[in-house]
XYZ file of C-alpha atoms in Angstrom:
541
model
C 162.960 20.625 -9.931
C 163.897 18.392 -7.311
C 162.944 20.704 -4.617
C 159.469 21.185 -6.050
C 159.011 18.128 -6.736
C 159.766 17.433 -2.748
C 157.557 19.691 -2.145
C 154.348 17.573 -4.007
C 155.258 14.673 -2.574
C 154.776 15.737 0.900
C 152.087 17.564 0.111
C 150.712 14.136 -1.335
C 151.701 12.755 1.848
C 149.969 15.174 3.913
C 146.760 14.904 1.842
C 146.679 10.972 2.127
C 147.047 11.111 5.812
C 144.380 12.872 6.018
C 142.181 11.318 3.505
C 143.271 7.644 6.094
C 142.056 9.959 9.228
C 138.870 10.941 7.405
C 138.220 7.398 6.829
C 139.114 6.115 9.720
C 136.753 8.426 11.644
C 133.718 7.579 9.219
C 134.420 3.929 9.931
C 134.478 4.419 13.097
C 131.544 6.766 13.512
C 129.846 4.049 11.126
C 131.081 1.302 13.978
C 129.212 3.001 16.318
C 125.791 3.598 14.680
C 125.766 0.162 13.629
C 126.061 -0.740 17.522
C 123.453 1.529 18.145
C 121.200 0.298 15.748
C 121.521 -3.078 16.686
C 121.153 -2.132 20.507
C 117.939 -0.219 20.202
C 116.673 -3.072 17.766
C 117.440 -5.478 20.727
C 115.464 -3.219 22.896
C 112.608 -3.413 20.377
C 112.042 -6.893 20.292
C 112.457 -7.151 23.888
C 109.628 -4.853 24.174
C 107.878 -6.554 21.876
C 108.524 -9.820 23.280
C 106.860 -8.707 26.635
C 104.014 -7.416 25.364
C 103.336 -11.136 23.232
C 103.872 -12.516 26.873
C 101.375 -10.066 28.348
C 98.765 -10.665 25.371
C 99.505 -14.684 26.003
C 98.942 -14.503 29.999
C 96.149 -12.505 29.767
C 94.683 -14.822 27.255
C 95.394 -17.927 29.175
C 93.445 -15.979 32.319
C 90.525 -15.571 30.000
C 90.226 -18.786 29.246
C 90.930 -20.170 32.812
C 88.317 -17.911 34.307
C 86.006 -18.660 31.031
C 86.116 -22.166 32.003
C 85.335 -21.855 35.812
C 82.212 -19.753 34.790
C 81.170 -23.166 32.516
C 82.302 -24.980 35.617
C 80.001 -23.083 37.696
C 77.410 -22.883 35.950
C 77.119 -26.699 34.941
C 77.380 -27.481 38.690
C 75.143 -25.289 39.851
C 72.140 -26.839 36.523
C 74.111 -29.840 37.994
C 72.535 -28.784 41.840
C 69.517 -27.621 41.095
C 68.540 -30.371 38.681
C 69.546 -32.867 41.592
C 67.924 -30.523 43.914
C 64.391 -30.688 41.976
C 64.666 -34.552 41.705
C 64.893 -34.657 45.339
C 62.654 -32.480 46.316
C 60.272 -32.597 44.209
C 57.284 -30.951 45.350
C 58.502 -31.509 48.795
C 58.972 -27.821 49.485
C 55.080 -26.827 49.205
C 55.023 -29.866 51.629
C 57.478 -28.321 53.740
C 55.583 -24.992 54.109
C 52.607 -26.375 54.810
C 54.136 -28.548 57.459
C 55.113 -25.174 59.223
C 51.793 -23.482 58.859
C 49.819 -26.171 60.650
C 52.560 -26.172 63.138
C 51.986 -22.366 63.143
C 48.202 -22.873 63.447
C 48.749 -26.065 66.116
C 50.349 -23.709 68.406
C 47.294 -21.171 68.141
C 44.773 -23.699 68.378
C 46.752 -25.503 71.659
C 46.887 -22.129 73.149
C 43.549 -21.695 72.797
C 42.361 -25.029 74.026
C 44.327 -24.826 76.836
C 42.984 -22.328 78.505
C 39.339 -23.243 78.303
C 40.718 -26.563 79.521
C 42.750 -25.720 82.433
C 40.119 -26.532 84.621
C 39.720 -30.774 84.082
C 41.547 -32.447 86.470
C 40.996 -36.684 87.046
C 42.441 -37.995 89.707
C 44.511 -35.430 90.761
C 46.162 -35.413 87.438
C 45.696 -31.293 85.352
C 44.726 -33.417 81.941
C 43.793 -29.393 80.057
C 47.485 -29.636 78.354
C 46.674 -33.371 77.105
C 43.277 -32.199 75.957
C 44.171 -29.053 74.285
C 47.512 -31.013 72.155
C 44.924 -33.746 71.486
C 42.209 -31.441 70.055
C 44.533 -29.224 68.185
C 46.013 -32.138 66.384
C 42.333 -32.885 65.420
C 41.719 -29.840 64.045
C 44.944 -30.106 61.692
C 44.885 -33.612 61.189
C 41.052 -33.198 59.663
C 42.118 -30.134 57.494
C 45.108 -32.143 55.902
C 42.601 -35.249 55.531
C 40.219 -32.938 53.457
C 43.098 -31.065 51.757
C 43.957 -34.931 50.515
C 40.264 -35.586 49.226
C 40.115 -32.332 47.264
C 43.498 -33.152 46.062
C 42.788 -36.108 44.972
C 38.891 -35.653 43.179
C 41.194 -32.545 41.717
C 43.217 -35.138 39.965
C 40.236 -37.161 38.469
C 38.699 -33.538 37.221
C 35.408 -33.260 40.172
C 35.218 -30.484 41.888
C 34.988 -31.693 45.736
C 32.796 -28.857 47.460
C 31.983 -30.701 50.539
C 35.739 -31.707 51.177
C 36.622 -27.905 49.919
C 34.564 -26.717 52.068
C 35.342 -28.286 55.375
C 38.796 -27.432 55.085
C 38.450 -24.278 54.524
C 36.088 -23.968 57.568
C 38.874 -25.873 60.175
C 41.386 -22.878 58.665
C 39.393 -20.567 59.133
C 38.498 -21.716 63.021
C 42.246 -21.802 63.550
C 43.264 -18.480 62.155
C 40.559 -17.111 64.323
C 42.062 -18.530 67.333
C 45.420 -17.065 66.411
C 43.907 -14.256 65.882
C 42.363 -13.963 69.036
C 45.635 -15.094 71.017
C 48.306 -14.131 68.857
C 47.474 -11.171 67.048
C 47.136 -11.262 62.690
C 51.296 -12.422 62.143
C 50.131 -15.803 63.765
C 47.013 -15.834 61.812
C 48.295 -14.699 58.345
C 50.999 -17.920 59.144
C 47.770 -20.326 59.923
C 46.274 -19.269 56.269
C 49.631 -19.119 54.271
C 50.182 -22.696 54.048
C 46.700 -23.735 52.549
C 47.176 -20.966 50.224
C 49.963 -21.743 49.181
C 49.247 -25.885 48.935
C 45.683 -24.893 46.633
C 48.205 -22.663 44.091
C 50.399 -25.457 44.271
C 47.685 -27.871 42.973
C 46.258 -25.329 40.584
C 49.569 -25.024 38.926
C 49.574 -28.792 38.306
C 46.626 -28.804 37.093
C 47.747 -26.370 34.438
C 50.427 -28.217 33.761
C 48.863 -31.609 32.901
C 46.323 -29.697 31.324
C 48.494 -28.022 28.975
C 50.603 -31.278 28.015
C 47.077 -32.832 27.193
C 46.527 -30.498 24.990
C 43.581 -29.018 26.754
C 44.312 -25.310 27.850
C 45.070 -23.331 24.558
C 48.164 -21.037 25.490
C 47.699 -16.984 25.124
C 48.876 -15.760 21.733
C 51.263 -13.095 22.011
C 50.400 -9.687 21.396
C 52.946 -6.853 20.356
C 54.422 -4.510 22.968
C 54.663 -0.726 22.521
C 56.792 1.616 25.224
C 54.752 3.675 27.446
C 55.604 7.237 25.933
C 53.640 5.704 22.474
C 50.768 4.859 24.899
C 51.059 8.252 26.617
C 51.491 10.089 23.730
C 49.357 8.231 21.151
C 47.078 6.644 22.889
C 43.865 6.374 20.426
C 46.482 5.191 17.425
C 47.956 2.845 19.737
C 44.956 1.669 20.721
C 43.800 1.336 17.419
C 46.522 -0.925 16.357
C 46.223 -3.249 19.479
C 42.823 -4.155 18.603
C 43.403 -4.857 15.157
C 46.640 -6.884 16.683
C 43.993 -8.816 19.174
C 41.437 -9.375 15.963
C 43.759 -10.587 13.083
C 46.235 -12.327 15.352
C 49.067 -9.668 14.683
C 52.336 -10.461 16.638
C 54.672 -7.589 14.957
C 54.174 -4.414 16.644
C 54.843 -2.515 12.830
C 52.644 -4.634 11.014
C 49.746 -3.681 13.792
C 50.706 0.130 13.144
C 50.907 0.035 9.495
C 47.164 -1.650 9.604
C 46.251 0.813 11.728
C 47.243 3.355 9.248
C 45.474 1.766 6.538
C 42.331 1.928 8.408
C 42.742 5.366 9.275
C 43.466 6.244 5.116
C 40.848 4.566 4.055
C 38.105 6.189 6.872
C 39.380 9.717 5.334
C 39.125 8.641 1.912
C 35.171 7.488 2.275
C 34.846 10.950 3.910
C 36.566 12.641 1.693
C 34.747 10.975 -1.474
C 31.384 11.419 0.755
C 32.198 14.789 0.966
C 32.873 15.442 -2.621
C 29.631 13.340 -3.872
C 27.829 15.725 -1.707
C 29.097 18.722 -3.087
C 28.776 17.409 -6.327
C 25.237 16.755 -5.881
C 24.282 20.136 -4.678
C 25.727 21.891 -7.182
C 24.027 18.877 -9.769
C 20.528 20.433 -8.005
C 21.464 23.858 -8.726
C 22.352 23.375 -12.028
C 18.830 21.360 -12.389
C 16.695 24.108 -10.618
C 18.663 26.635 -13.121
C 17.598 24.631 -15.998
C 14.188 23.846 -14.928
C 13.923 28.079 -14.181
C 14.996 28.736 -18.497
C 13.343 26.204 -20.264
C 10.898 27.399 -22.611
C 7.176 26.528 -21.731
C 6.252 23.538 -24.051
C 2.367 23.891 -25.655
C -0.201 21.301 -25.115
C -1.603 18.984 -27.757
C -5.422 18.926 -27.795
C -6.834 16.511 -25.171
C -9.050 15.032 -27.434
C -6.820 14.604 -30.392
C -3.675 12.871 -28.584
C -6.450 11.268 -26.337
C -4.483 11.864 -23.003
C -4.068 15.634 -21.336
C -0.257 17.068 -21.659
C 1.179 17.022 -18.331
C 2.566 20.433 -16.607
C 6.461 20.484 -18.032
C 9.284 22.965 -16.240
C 7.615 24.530 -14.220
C 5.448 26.425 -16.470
C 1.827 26.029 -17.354
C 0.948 24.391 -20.747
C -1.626 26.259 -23.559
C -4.718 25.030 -23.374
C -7.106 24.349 -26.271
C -10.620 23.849 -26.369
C -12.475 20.272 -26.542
C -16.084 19.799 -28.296
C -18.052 21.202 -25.414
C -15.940 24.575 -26.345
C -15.002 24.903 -22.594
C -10.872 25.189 -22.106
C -8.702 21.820 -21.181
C -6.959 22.324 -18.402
C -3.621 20.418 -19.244
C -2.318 20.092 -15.340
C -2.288 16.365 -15.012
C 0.061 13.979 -16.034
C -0.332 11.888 -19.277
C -2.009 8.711 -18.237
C -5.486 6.791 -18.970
C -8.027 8.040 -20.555
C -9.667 10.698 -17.855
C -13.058 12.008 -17.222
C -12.967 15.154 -19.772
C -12.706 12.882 -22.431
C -15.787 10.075 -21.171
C -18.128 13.215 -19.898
C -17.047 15.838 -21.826
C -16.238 18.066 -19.105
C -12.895 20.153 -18.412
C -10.564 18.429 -16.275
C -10.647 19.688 -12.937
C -6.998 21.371 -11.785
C -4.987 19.441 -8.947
C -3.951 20.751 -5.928
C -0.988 23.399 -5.914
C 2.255 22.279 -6.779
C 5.403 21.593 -4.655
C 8.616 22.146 -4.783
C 11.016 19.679 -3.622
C 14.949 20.341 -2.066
C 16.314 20.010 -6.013
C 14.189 22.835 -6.832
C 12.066 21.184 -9.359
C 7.979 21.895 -8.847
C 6.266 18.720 -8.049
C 2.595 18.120 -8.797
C 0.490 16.532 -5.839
C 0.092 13.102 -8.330
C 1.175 9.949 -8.341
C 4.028 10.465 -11.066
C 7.464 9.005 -10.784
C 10.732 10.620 -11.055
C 11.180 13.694 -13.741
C 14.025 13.375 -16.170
C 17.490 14.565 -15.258
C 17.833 18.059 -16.060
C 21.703 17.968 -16.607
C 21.913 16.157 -20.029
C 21.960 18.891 -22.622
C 21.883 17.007 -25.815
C 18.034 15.712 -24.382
C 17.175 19.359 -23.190
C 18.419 20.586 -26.573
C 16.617 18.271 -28.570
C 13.124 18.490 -26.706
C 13.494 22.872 -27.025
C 14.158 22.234 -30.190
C 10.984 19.720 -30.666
C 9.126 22.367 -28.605
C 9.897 25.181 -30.641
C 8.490 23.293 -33.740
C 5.645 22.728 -32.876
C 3.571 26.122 -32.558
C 2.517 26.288 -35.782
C 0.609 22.357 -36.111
C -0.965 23.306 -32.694
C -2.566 26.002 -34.156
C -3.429 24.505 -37.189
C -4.740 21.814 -35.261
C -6.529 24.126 -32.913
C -8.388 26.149 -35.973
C -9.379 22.930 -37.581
C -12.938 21.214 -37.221
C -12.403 18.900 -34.145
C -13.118 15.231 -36.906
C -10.468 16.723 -39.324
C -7.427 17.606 -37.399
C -4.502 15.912 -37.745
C -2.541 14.304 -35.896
C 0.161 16.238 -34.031
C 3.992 15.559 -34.574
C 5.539 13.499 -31.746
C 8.346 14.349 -29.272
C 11.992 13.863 -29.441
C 11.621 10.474 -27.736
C 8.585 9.298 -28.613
C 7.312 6.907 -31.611
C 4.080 6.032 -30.721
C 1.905 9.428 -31.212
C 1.922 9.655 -27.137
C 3.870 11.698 -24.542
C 7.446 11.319 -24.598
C 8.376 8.452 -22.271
C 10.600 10.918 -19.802
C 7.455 12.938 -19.180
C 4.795 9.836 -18.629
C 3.699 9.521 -15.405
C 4.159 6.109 -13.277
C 0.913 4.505 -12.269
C -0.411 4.860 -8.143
C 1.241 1.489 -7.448
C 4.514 2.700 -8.943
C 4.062 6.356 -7.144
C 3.634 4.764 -4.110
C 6.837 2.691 -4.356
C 8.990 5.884 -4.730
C 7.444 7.576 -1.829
C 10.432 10.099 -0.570
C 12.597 10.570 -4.303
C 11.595 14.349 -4.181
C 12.387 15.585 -0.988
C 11.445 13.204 1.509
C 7.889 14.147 1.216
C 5.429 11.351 0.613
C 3.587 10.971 -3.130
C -0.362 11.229 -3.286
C -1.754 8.129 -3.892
C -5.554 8.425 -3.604
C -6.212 8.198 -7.007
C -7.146 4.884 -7.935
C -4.214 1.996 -10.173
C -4.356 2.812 -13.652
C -5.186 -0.670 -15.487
C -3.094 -1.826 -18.671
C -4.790 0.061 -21.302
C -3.418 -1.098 -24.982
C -0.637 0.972 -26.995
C -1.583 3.130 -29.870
C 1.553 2.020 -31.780
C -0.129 -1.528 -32.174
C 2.003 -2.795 -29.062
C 0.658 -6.145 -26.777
C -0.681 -4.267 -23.456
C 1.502 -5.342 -20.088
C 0.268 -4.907 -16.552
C 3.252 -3.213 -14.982
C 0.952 -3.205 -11.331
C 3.842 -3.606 -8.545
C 6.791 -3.407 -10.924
C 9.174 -0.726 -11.465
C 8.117 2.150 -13.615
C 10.675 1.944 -17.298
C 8.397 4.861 -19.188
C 11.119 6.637 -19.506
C 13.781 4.162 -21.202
C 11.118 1.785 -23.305
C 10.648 3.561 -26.780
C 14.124 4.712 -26.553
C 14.819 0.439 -26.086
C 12.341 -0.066 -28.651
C 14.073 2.081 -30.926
C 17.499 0.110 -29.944
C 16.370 -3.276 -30.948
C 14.281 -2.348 -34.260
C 17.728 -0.847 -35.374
C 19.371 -3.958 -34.321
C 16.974 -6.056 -35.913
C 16.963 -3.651 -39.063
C 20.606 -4.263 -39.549
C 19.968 -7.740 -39.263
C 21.691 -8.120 -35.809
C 20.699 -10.033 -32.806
C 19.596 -8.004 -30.246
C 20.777 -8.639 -26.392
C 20.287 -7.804 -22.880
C 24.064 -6.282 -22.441
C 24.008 -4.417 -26.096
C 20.586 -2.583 -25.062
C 21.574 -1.591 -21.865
C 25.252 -0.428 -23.188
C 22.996 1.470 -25.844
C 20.554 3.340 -23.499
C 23.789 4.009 -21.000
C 24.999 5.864 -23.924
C 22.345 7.722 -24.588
C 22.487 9.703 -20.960
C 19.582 7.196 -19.720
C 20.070 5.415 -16.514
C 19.042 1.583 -16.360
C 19.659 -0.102 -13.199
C 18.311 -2.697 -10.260
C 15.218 -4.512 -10.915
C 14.562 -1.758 -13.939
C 16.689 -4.478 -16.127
C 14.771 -7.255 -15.658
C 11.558 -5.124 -15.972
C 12.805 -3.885 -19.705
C 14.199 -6.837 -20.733
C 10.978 -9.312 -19.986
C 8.844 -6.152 -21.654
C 11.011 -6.036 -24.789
C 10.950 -9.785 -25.377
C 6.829 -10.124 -25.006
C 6.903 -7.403 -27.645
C 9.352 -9.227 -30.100
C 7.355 -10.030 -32.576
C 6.098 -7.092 -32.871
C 9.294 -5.455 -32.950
C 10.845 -7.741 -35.564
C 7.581 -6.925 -38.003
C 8.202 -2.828 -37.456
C 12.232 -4.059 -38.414
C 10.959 -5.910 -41.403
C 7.949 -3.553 -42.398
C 9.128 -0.491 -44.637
C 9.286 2.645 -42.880
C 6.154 4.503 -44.136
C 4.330 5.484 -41.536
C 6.427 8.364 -40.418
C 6.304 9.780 -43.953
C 2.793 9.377 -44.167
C 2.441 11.628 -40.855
C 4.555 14.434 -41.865
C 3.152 14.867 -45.004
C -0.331 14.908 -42.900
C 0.940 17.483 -40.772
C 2.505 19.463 -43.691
């Protein structure tokens, strides 16, 4: 036991020495990297110290040479502001002080030797003479150079004075010329120059703090490639710049864009209202080509021949002489078959104009639009009804025929008003609406005959023609007035618009003044009960 027990302690021993020489090396090595540390953290902030110094110095030089620019520059306003208070305009005086020393020398020169020759009393006097006339010469051109300068100032204009001086400069650059070649002459003419720019530039200026010289607006600047490039664009924009007083360079470009859009959209809607109205005429000339032919009414029994309608001939029926009635001219005034008793005589061939519609050689006014198909419709179907009572009323005994069933768009026992023609005043006025070729108007003004329908008669001489749009505003205001309405210029427009019919210009006025001299009239047919068209189609049944 006790040797074992040895044995553990100095194995104890052994293990705490070395646990001490373990430690003792970590504190050490611990020691060390501490020093280390705190030696390269030195060295950091030694570094880092430097470089503050640097950043410090360099700043201080910044400011130091900072301040000798501000030093520099405020002596050197500091100079020149001194320097122009002394001067003054004492430099322009200075270089013109050399140029007529310049032009002295030529003009002594010159003198001289045409002088050489005078000699008193043994004395050569040519160098006196020539200094003497030389210093005339300059001394006169500075005199007038003062005059001008002065009438300058009170605003005259000084030609005389102007003049002279200009003349003695132009004497002495000639004579440097001559002597001295064109450096000494160039120098004689330099200084004048330079004193009448001088003077102008005054001027300017006490012009301009008057308030008397308006300044040049400023115009927008584009680079040379846009100019090269797009020159017409550019262009464009500059002049719009110089006419609305544009100073930004974008705004002038973006107007000049808007011009340009809004040139292409007028050609463009040009274009299409073009298109639109050819194919409008061939759609017309289409419809003129299929509609039905329409048969005429006796000529003695409506009291006014049936026009030609489409393009085809109307039937024609037989007056009381038994001879055939022509129906080829236009529904109008009573005409000669029906005063003599003799056929109407056929008009010249028609014409056709560039919508394709056949124009008779008369004095008729425009024909109805052809692209409205409820009025088409309406007069086919009016057209197709009406056979049988023109051959009733054909058969009949020429006293007891009765009266024939009006059109679509007609109330008063006439021609519908689209198919009416306008009188020679009013066919005259529209000289060109079919084609561009002219209207015949040597037949004579047909006078204001009175209305069948028991309406006042209007002389429409010299006023536009509204055939075609008065029994349809007839119709308009007896319904108004029927419903017990007031009838107005807007509603009867806004009610013929509707209807497809086209009111507009002086054609307004025209229908309104007709439809209010025919008001009382129109408010008795409102009030009266509507017999009269029952009365007529049981006649014609």
């Amino acid at each position: 036991m006790t040797a074992t027990a040895t044995a553990e302690a100095k194995i104890r021993e052994k293990d705490a020495a070395s646990e001490r020489k373990i430690g003792d090396r970590s504190a050490a090595w611990n020691l060390k990297k501490a020093k280390k540390d705190d030696a390269d953290a030195r060295k950091r902030q030694k570094r880092a110290d430097k470089r503050k110094e640097a950043r410090d110095k360099r700043k201080e030089n910044e400011g130091k040479r900072e301040r000798k620019a501000a030093a520099r520059s405020l002596a050197w306003a500091a100079f020149t502001a001194r320097t122009a208070t002394t001067l003054g305009g004492r430099l322009i005086g200075g270089l013109v002080v050399l140029a007529v020393a310049t032009a002295w020398v030529g003009q002594y020169g010159a003198l001289k030797e045409q002088l050489a020759s005078v000699h008193m009393f043994g004395w050569s006097l040519g160098s006196l003479f020539a200094a003497a006339g030389a210093s005339a010469l300059e001394m006169t051109g500075l005199a007038m150079g003062d005059v001008v300068r002065k009438a300058v100032r009170r605003g005259e204009r000084a030609l005389v004075a102007r003049a002279a001086m200009w003349t003695v400069i132009a004497g002495s650059s000639a004579a440097n010329y001559l002597h001295f070649g064109s450096v000494m002459a160039g120098l004689s003419v330099l200084g004048p120059v330079s004193w009448e720019v001088h003077e102008w530039g005054e001027r300017r200026e006490q012009l301009h703090a008057a308030g008397q010289v308006t300044p040049r607006p400023r115009r927008p600047r584009w680079p040379l490639d846009r100019w090269v490039l797009l020159f017409w664009p550019t262009l464009q924009a500059y002049r719009l710049a110089v006419q609305f007083d544009l100073t930004d360079p974008a705004a002038a470009v973006a107007a000049a864009d808007h011009v340009a859009a809004s040139k292409a959209a007028s050609r463009s809607a040009a274009k299409a209202a073009k298109e639109k109205k050819g194919a409008a005429s061939d759609t017309g000339q289409q419809a003129a080509e299929q509609r039905p032919a329409v048969p005429a009414a006796d000529a003695e029994q409506t009291g006014q021949p049936v026009a030609q309608h489409g393009g085809q001939q109307a039937a024609s029926t037989s007056g009381q002489t038994g001879q055939p009635v022509k129906a080829k001219r236009p529904a109008g005034p009573a005409s000669r078959s029906q005063q003599g008793g003799q056929p109407v005589a056929e008009e010249p061939a028609s014409r056709t104009g560039r919508s394709g519609f056949r124009l008779i050689n008369l004095g008729i006014g425009k024909r109805p639009a052809t692209g409205q198909p409820e009025q088409n419709k309406a007069a086919s179907d009016a057209a197709s009804n009406r056979p049988a009572a023109v051959k009733k009323a054909a058969s009949a005994p020429a006293s007891n025929r009765p009266a024939l069933p009006a059109g679509p768009a007609s109330t008063t026992g006439q021609l519908p008003a689209s198919r009416r023609p306008a009188t020679t005043d009013q066919a005259a006025s529209k000289t060109g609406q079919h084609g561009g070729q002219p209207v015949r108007t040597d037949r004579p003004a047909a006078p204001a005959t009175p209305s069948t329908s028991g309406y006042p008669p209007v002389d429409r001489t010299g006023q536009p023609d509204i055939s075609d749009v008065l029994p349809a505003a007839r119709q308009i205001v007896i319904s108004i007035l029927a419903t017990g309405g007031k009838p107005t210029k807007d509603a009867v427009l806004d009610a013929l618009r509707g209807q497809g019919l086209s009111v507009g210009g002086d054609r307004k006025t025209a229908l309104w003044q007709t439809l209010r001299g025919e008001k009382d009239h129109l408010a008795a047919e409102a009030a009266a009960p509507k017999t009269s068209t029952t009365s007529s189609t049981d006649q014609v049944a």
